[in-house]
Short mmCIF file of C-alpha atoms in Angstrom, two decimals:
data_model
loop_
_atom_site.label_atom_id
_atom_site.label_comp_id
_atom_site.label_asym_id
_atom_site.label_seq_id
_atom_site.Cartn_x
_atom_site.Cartn_y
_atom_site.Cartn_z
CA MET A 1 101.33 79.22 100.36
CA SER A 2 100.04 82.66 101.25
CA HIS A 3 97.70 84.21 98.65
CA TYR A 4 98.66 87.85 98.52
CA PHE A 5 96.56 90.37 96.60
CA GLU A 6 98.18 92.12 93.67
CA GLU A 7 97.38 95.65 92.41
CA GLY A 8 94.50 95.46 89.94
CA ASP A 9 92.91 92.32 91.49
CA THR A 10 89.16 92.47 92.13
CA PHE A 11 87.50 90.83 95.13
CA LEU A 12 83.99 90.66 96.64
CA TRP A 13 84.32 91.35 100.32
CA ILE A 14 81.42 89.97 102.35
CA LYS A 15 81.22 90.79 106.02
CA ASP A 16 80.94 87.79 108.34
CA ARG A 17 77.53 87.98 110.00
CA ASP A 18 77.60 89.04 113.62
CA VAL A 19 75.07 88.28 116.36
CA GLN A 20 72.76 90.97 115.03
CA GLY A 21 72.83 89.57 111.50
CA ASP A 22 74.34 92.70 109.94
CA SER A 23 75.68 92.10 106.45
CA LEU A 24 77.72 94.18 104.05
CA GLN A 25 79.13 93.41 100.60
CA VAL A 26 81.60 95.58 98.73
CA SER A 27 83.06 94.86 95.31
CA LEU A 28 86.68 95.99 95.47
CA LYS A 29 89.64 96.65 93.19
CA MET A 30 93.11 96.73 94.70
CA ILE A 31 94.71 100.01 93.77
CA LYS A 32 97.81 100.21 95.95
CA GLU A 33 99.85 97.95 98.27
CA ILE A 34 100.73 99.71 101.46
CA TYR A 35 102.88 96.97 102.99
CA ARG A 36 103.64 93.27 102.66
CA LYS A 37 105.10 91.31 105.54
CA ALA A 38 105.32 87.68 106.51
CA GLY A 39 101.70 86.64 107.13
CA LYS A 40 100.29 90.17 106.66
CA GLN A 41 99.36 92.59 103.88
CA GLY A 42 97.79 96.06 103.78
CA LEU A 43 96.19 97.52 100.68
CA ALA A 44 94.19 100.52 99.52
CA ALA A 45 91.15 99.33 97.58
CA ARG A 46 88.33 101.08 95.72
CA ASP A 47 84.64 100.25 95.58
CA LEU A 48 83.93 99.44 91.95
CA TYR A 49 80.49 101.01 92.18
CA SER A 50 80.71 104.02 94.50
CA GLY A 51 84.38 104.87 93.96
CA LYS A 52 84.92 105.06 97.75
CA ASP A 53 88.40 104.06 98.98
CA TYR A 54 88.95 101.56 101.77
CA PHE A 55 91.90 100.02 103.58
CA LEU A 56 92.18 96.22 103.68
CA LYS A 57 94.19 94.46 106.37
CA VAL A 58 94.89 90.85 105.34
CA ILE A 59 96.20 88.29 107.88
CA PHE A 60 96.93 84.77 106.74
CA CYS A 61 95.26 82.29 109.05
CA ASP A 62 97.71 79.45 108.68
CA GLU A 63 100.14 81.57 110.70
CA MET A 64 97.70 83.16 113.18
CA ASP A 65 95.14 81.73 115.56
CA SER A 66 91.57 82.66 114.62
CA VAL A 67 90.85 84.43 117.89
CA TYR A 68 93.65 86.90 117.25
CA VAL A 69 92.82 87.71 113.64
CA GLU A 70 89.11 88.24 114.29
CA LYS A 71 89.60 90.60 117.20
CA GLU A 72 90.19 93.92 115.48
CA SER A 73 87.31 93.34 113.08
CA LYS A 74 84.90 93.41 116.01
CA VAL A 75 85.91 96.93 117.06
CA GLN A 76 82.89 99.11 116.34
CA LEU A 77 83.81 102.63 117.53
CA TYR A 78 82.19 105.76 116.10
CA SER A 79 84.38 108.75 116.79
CA PRO A 80 86.00 111.26 114.42
CA TYR A 81 89.30 110.46 116.14
CA ILE A 82 89.20 106.67 115.75
CA ILE A 83 89.51 104.65 112.55
CA ARG A 84 86.23 103.25 111.28
CA ILE A 85 86.27 99.42 111.07
CA TYR A 86 83.49 97.86 108.99
CA GLY A 87 84.06 94.23 109.92
CA GLY A 88 85.95 91.11 108.90
CA MET A 89 85.66 88.25 106.41
CA LEU A 90 87.20 84.81 106.65
CA ASP A 91 88.30 83.73 103.19
CA GLU A 92 88.54 80.00 103.90
CA LYS A 93 89.59 79.03 100.38
CA ASN A 94 92.73 81.14 100.53
CA LYS A 95 93.22 80.83 104.32
CA ARG A 96 93.15 84.56 105.02
CA PHE A 97 91.16 86.90 107.20
CA ILE A 98 90.34 90.28 105.61
CA THR A 99 89.30 93.33 107.70
CA LEU A 100 87.73 96.25 105.89
CA MET A 101 88.51 99.70 107.29
CA GLU A 102 88.30 103.39 106.57
CA TYR A 103 91.11 104.54 104.26
CA ILE A 104 93.24 107.30 105.79
CA PRO A 105 95.74 108.85 103.33
CA GLU A 106 97.62 110.67 106.09
CA LYS A 107 101.02 109.61 107.59
CA ASP A 108 101.36 108.20 111.04
CA LEU A 109 102.74 110.61 113.70
CA SER A 110 106.21 109.06 113.58
CA ASP A 111 106.56 109.39 109.80
CA LEU A 112 105.07 112.88 109.89
CA LEU A 113 107.55 114.22 112.44
CA TYR A 114 110.56 112.54 110.85
CA GLN A 115 109.65 113.64 107.31
CA ASN A 116 107.54 116.71 106.54
CA GLY A 117 106.95 117.77 110.13
CA ILE A 118 104.08 119.72 111.77
CA GLN A 119 102.68 122.51 109.67
CA GLY A 120 103.66 126.07 110.63
CA ASP A 121 106.23 128.71 109.90
CA SER A 122 107.04 129.40 113.55
CA TRP A 123 107.38 127.49 116.84
CA LYS A 124 104.19 129.13 118.10
CA SER A 125 102.13 128.07 115.05
CA ARG A 126 103.50 124.51 115.19
CA LEU A 127 102.77 124.37 118.90
CA LYS A 128 99.17 125.30 118.16
CA VAL A 129 98.89 122.27 115.85
CA CYS A 130 100.49 120.08 118.55
CA HIS A 131 97.78 121.20 121.00
CA ARG A 132 95.10 120.41 118.43
CA ILE A 133 96.53 116.91 117.84
CA ALA A 134 96.95 116.25 121.56
CA LEU A 135 93.32 117.15 122.35
CA LYS A 136 91.87 115.08 119.52
CA PHE A 137 94.06 112.14 120.52
CA LEU A 138 92.84 112.41 124.17
CA TYR A 139 89.22 112.77 123.07
CA GLY A 140 89.57 109.57 121.03
CA ILE A 141 90.89 107.70 124.04
CA ASP A 142 88.13 109.13 126.22
CA TYR A 143 85.52 107.94 123.73
CA TYR A 144 86.47 104.27 123.82
CA MET A 145 87.24 104.27 127.54
CA SER A 146 83.91 105.87 128.46
CA LEU A 147 81.66 103.54 126.50
CA TYR A 148 81.40 101.20 129.54
CA GLU A 149 81.71 102.12 133.18
CA THR A 150 83.00 98.70 134.07
CA ASP A 151 85.45 96.66 131.99
CA PRO A 152 86.28 99.52 129.61
CA VAL A 153 87.74 99.11 126.13
CA ILE A 154 91.58 99.25 126.21
CA HIS A 155 93.72 99.77 123.11
CA ARG A 156 96.90 98.28 124.69
CA ASP A 157 99.30 99.47 121.91
CA LEU A 158 99.16 103.27 121.76
CA LYS A 159 102.29 104.68 120.07
CA PRO A 160 103.17 107.28 117.41
CA GLU A 161 102.92 104.68 114.61
CA ASN A 162 99.28 104.00 115.60
CA LEU A 163 98.17 107.61 115.30
CA MET A 164 97.41 108.88 111.80
CA VAL A 165 97.78 112.65 111.58
CA SER A 166 97.59 115.42 108.94
CA PRO A 167 100.29 118.12 109.09
CA ASP A 168 97.69 120.74 110.16
CA GLY A 169 96.13 118.52 112.78
CA ASP A 170 92.79 118.50 111.08
CA VAL A 171 92.85 114.67 110.78
CA VAL A 172 93.72 112.67 113.89
CA LYS A 173 92.83 108.97 113.98
CA ILE A 174 93.81 106.23 116.44
CA VAL A 175 94.42 103.00 114.47
CA ASP A 176 95.56 99.40 114.84
CA PHE A 177 93.36 97.64 117.41
CA ASP A 178 95.13 94.27 117.05
CA TRP A 179 95.71 93.99 120.80
CA VAL A 180 92.47 95.65 121.91
CA HIS A 181 90.60 94.50 124.95
CA LEU A 182 86.89 94.67 124.14
CA HIS A 183 84.13 95.05 126.71
CA ASN A 184 82.93 91.65 128.01
CA SER A 185 85.52 89.91 125.81
CA SER A 186 86.67 86.45 126.74
CA HIS A 187 89.44 86.65 124.18
CA THR A 188 91.86 89.04 125.92
CA LEU A 189 93.47 85.98 127.48
CA MET A 190 94.79 84.73 124.19
CA GLN A 191 96.76 81.57 123.43
CA ARG A 192 99.59 83.55 121.82
CA ARG A 193 102.50 84.09 124.19
CA GLU A 194 103.85 87.35 122.82
CA GLN A 195 103.84 90.31 125.21
CA LYS A 196 101.24 92.97 124.59
CA GLY A 197 102.29 96.45 123.55
CA THR A 198 105.45 97.99 122.19
CA PRO A 199 108.71 98.24 124.16
CA GLY A 200 109.33 101.84 125.06
CA TYR A 201 105.63 102.66 125.17
CA VAL A 202 104.02 99.82 127.10
CA ASP A 203 103.76 100.16 130.88
CA PRO A 204 106.27 97.63 132.26
CA ARG A 205 103.75 96.42 134.85
CA TYR A 206 101.62 95.11 132.01
CA TRP A 207 104.38 93.93 129.65
CA SER A 208 103.91 90.26 130.36
CA GLY A 209 100.44 90.42 131.83
CA TYR A 210 97.01 89.60 130.43
CA VAL A 211 94.90 91.82 132.72
CA PRO A 212 94.08 95.08 130.91
CA SER A 213 93.71 98.43 132.68
CA PRO A 214 93.02 102.02 131.55
CA ALA A 215 96.26 102.91 133.37
CA MET A 216 98.28 101.20 130.65
CA ASP A 217 96.74 103.34 127.92
CA ILE A 218 97.19 106.52 129.96
CA TYR A 219 100.88 105.68 130.38
CA ALA A 220 101.40 105.01 126.69
CA ALA A 221 99.40 108.11 125.74
CA GLY A 222 101.70 110.23 127.88
CA LEU A 223 104.71 108.96 126.00
CA VAL A 224 102.94 109.65 122.68
CA LEU A 225 102.43 113.25 123.82
CA PHE A 226 106.10 113.47 124.76
CA PHE A 227 106.97 112.44 121.20
CA LEU A 228 104.44 114.88 119.76
CA TYR A 229 105.90 117.89 121.62
CA THR A 230 109.58 116.99 121.38
CA GLY A 231 109.91 114.94 118.17
CA THR A 232 111.90 112.24 119.99
CA HIS A 233 110.96 109.00 121.69
CA HIS A 234 111.16 109.18 125.47
CA PHE A 235 112.98 105.83 125.59
CA HIS A 236 115.13 105.10 122.56
CA GLY A 237 117.90 102.69 121.79
CA ASN A 238 118.12 99.10 123.05
CA GLU A 239 119.82 100.00 126.29
CA GLU A 240 117.22 102.58 127.35
CA ILE A 241 114.29 100.38 126.30
CA GLN A 242 115.63 97.38 128.18
CA ARG A 243 116.09 99.56 131.26
CA GLN A 244 112.53 100.91 130.87
CA LEU A 245 111.14 97.40 130.73
CA LEU A 246 112.63 96.62 134.13
CA GLY A 247 109.83 98.74 135.59
CA ASP A 248 111.91 100.70 138.18
CA SER A 249 111.76 104.44 138.70
CA TYR A 250 113.47 105.05 135.37
CA ALA A 251 110.36 103.86 133.51
CA TYR A 252 108.16 106.39 135.34
CA THR A 253 110.34 109.53 135.41
CA LEU A 254 109.83 112.23 132.76
CA LYS A 255 112.85 113.47 130.87
CA GLU A 256 113.53 117.14 130.06
CA MET A 257 111.33 118.78 127.44
CA PRO A 258 113.19 121.92 126.27
CA GLY A 259 110.92 124.74 125.13
CA VAL A 260 107.74 123.07 126.39
CA ASP A 261 105.64 124.87 128.97
CA PRO A 262 106.07 123.48 132.56
CA GLU A 263 102.31 122.81 132.82
CA ILE A 264 102.35 120.53 129.77
CA ARG A 265 105.36 118.74 131.28
CA ARG A 266 103.45 118.35 134.53
CA ILE A 267 100.49 116.78 132.76
CA ILE A 268 102.67 114.33 130.86
CA ALA A 269 104.65 113.50 134.02
CA GLY A 270 101.34 112.65 135.72
CA MET A 271 100.44 110.32 132.84
CA ILE A 272 103.65 108.27 133.02
CA ALA A 273 104.06 108.31 136.82
CA PRO A 274 103.91 105.03 138.82
CA GLU A 275 100.36 103.75 138.76
CA GLU A 276 99.60 104.83 142.36
CA ASP A 277 100.52 108.44 141.45
CA ARG A 278 99.24 108.42 137.85
CA TYR A 279 96.11 110.07 136.53
CA ARG A 280 93.30 107.63 137.22
CA ASP A 281 90.97 108.91 134.52
CA ILE A 282 91.75 110.15 130.99
CA ARG A 283 89.11 112.86 131.58
CA GLN A 284 91.27 114.31 134.33
CA VAL A 285 94.06 114.64 131.74
CA ILE A 286 91.64 116.35 129.31
CA ARG A 287 90.39 118.75 132.00
CA ASP A 288 93.93 119.77 132.94
CA MET A 289 94.89 120.22 129.27
CA GLU A 290 91.81 122.31 128.54
CA THR A 291 92.35 124.39 131.72
CA TYR A 292 95.96 125.08 130.69
CA LEU A 293 94.95 126.17 127.17
CA LYS A 294 92.18 128.42 128.40
CA SER A 295 94.26 130.00 131.20
CA HIS A 296 96.92 130.92 128.65
CA ASP A 297 94.43 132.37 126.17
CA LEU A 298 95.28 129.58 123.73
CA TRP A 299 91.67 128.41 123.50
CA THR A 300 90.96 131.09 120.90
CA ASP A 301 93.27 129.20 118.53
CA LEU A 302 91.23 125.99 118.96
CA PRO A 303 87.59 127.09 118.89
CA GLU A 304 86.40 123.86 117.33
CA LEU A 305 87.65 121.95 120.37
CA LEU A 306 87.39 124.24 123.34
CA ASP A 307 84.24 126.27 122.67
CA ARG A 308 82.22 124.37 125.25
CA GLU A 309 79.90 125.65 127.96
CA GLU A 310 81.34 125.81 131.48
CA GLU A 311 78.11 125.33 133.45
CA GLU A 312 77.70 121.85 134.89
CA ASP A 313 73.94 121.93 134.46
CA ASP A 314 73.98 123.19 130.87
CA VAL A 315 71.86 121.13 128.53
CA ILE A 316 70.70 121.39 124.92
CA ARG A 317 67.16 120.33 124.16
CA PHE A 318 67.39 118.45 120.90
CA SER A 319 64.81 116.44 118.99
CA TYR A 320 64.87 114.53 115.73
CA ARG A 321 62.42 112.32 113.86
CA ILE A 322 63.14 108.95 112.27
CA GLY A 323 60.25 108.06 110.02
CA GLU A 324 57.13 108.64 112.12
CA VAL A 325 58.87 108.50 115.55
CA THR A 326 60.27 111.59 117.29
CA TYR A 327 63.00 111.42 119.90
CA ARG A 328 63.93 114.18 122.34
CA PRO A 329 67.25 113.57 124.07
CA TYR A 330 68.88 116.10 126.41
CA VAL A 331 72.52 116.66 125.58
CA LYS A 332 74.73 117.40 128.57
CA ASP A 333 78.55 117.60 128.61
CA CYS A 334 79.04 114.78 126.12
CA ARG A 335 80.18 114.76 122.54
CA PHE A 336 78.13 111.96 120.98
CA VAL A 337 74.42 111.17 120.87
CA PRO A 338 74.25 107.91 118.86
CA ILE A 339 71.20 106.88 116.90
CA ARG A 340 70.58 103.19 116.33
CA PHE A 341 68.30 102.41 113.38
CA GLY A 342 66.08 99.48 114.23
CA LEU A 343 63.93 98.23 117.11
CA LYS A 344 65.94 99.87 119.89
CA GLN A 345 67.15 103.47 120.06
CA GLU A 346 70.35 104.12 122.07
CA ARG A 347 71.14 107.65 123.22
CA SER A 348 73.56 106.87 126.03
CA GLN A 349 77.35 107.02 125.88
CA ASN A 350 77.29 103.64 127.52
CA GLY A 351 74.75 102.07 125.19
CA ARG A 352 75.35 99.58 122.42
CA ILE A 353 76.70 101.37 119.35
CA SER A 354 76.61 98.86 116.52
CA GLY A 355 74.16 99.72 113.82
CA HIS A 356 74.65 103.50 113.91
CA ILE A 357 73.85 105.44 110.79
CA LEU A 358 74.35 108.96 112.09
CA SER A 359 75.78 110.63 115.20
CA PHE A 360 75.14 114.10 116.59
CA TYR A 361 77.55 115.79 118.98
CA ARG A 362 77.86 119.14 120.66
CA VAL A 363 80.49 121.90 120.47
CA GLY A 364 79.56 124.52 123.02
CA SER A 365 76.02 125.68 122.14
CA ARG A 366 76.09 124.16 118.68
CA MET A 367 75.22 120.75 117.36
CA LYS A 368 77.15 118.98 114.65
CA ALA A 369 76.63 115.71 112.76
CA VAL A 370 78.82 112.91 111.47
CA VAL A 371 77.49 110.48 108.86
CA LEU A 372 78.67 107.01 109.83
CA HIS A 373 77.11 104.76 107.24
CA GLU A 374 77.85 105.01 103.54
CA ASP A 375 74.16 104.48 102.70
CA CYS A 376 73.13 107.42 104.84
CA HIS A 377 73.38 110.81 103.10
CA PRO A 378 72.27 114.42 103.66
CA VAL A 379 69.27 115.56 101.65
CA GLU A 380 68.86 119.16 102.85
CA ILE A 381 71.49 120.91 105.01
CA LYS A 382 71.22 124.62 105.82
CA ASP A 383 74.70 125.16 107.30
CA PRO A 384 77.58 122.67 106.76
CA ALA A 385 79.29 123.98 109.92
CA GLN A 386 76.49 122.94 112.32
CA VAL A 387 73.20 121.11 112.60
CA SER A 388 70.17 123.32 111.98
CA VAL A 389 66.44 122.75 112.45
CA GLY A 390 65.08 121.28 109.28
CA ASP A 391 68.25 119.47 108.27
CA THR A 392 67.26 116.17 106.65
CA TYR A 393 69.09 112.91 106.00
CA MET A 394 68.00 109.74 104.24
CA TYR A 395 68.76 106.13 105.03
CA ALA A 396 67.21 103.09 103.33
CA GLY A 397 64.21 105.14 102.24
CA THR A 398 63.64 106.55 105.74
CA ARG A 399 63.96 110.30 106.35
CA ILE A 400 65.76 111.59 109.44
CA LYS A 401 64.81 115.18 110.18
CA VAL A 402 66.03 117.56 112.93
CA MET A 403 62.92 118.97 114.57
CA GLU A 404 64.17 121.29 117.32
CA ILE A 405 67.36 122.62 118.93
CA ARG A 406 67.04 125.00 121.89
#
């Protein structure tokens, strides 16, 4: 018998220790059931002490193999455009695996477009929001793909239902990493025989395969952008989806997009083209999208995303102090400079990222900060819109102070 949570139940969630021995305990009260399916349950829960809201994904282990249910809980990605996953707990007594995640109150892209729609009182204003969502979505993909030069992380199930979005495009979060391929993971070749991905969005070449590739995420992302700009699925109805899964030219040919600029159509067509003609790197997609927006003077509508320096050799000299130790990284054309609290400090995009407490990233000539750990908090901040010299944070009794930006 599956032991479902009920609203009002309390539960002590204890993170299963990983190889680094990290531990986390949260006392939770179930405040709202989001869904209940055979073998699965999703709930909003509140920390009894801090009042912070979380999302709990519950999978009952008597119906799932352990490799599958543990996989998403191991996703440790720190990006403003990707859901934050805190870890998993195996509740052996009740035969269920519980993953603790960031709670996102927004709708998924599919629900948003079919219900309230994109915010704006004109086509031009709504299109501006579409551009904002598209860029943030692509930046999120770039973040997880660029963590490792070889054997990159692959989501494998990008679709509108797995993108949480606010009507104004302020919040954009990639979610649901059930089918993710993790770097150096031996668990991508799983015992379960179901195909990976969603019909109508998965690249047919990978529908029945186990070998992941960035190309499959680029293909699916192109179809998500088609849905974003048109409000309709590229392939819809059983007949079209079955034809798409055959993998012939029909699966890789872009349909008409009335009212959408030809350059946007060209970019999306290049994302869903046959693999030999497809974009080989998500950063090429981002560059083309940014070039289009800037060449059409649309970048002024998206200053928070496109206000970046053009010079290839541009760097920001940036130093910060953790306790008694000062670090001086040079920030060049990258959005995140992670800090790992402990024996080893990682400042590379390709470094290990577990254990972060705070991340700094650049927007043009400015630095910004994202607090990643609930026990890390700002003490003294001069300007909420950017990082300033003298800004101070506290974590576990240790002060983190910004020393210099130039």
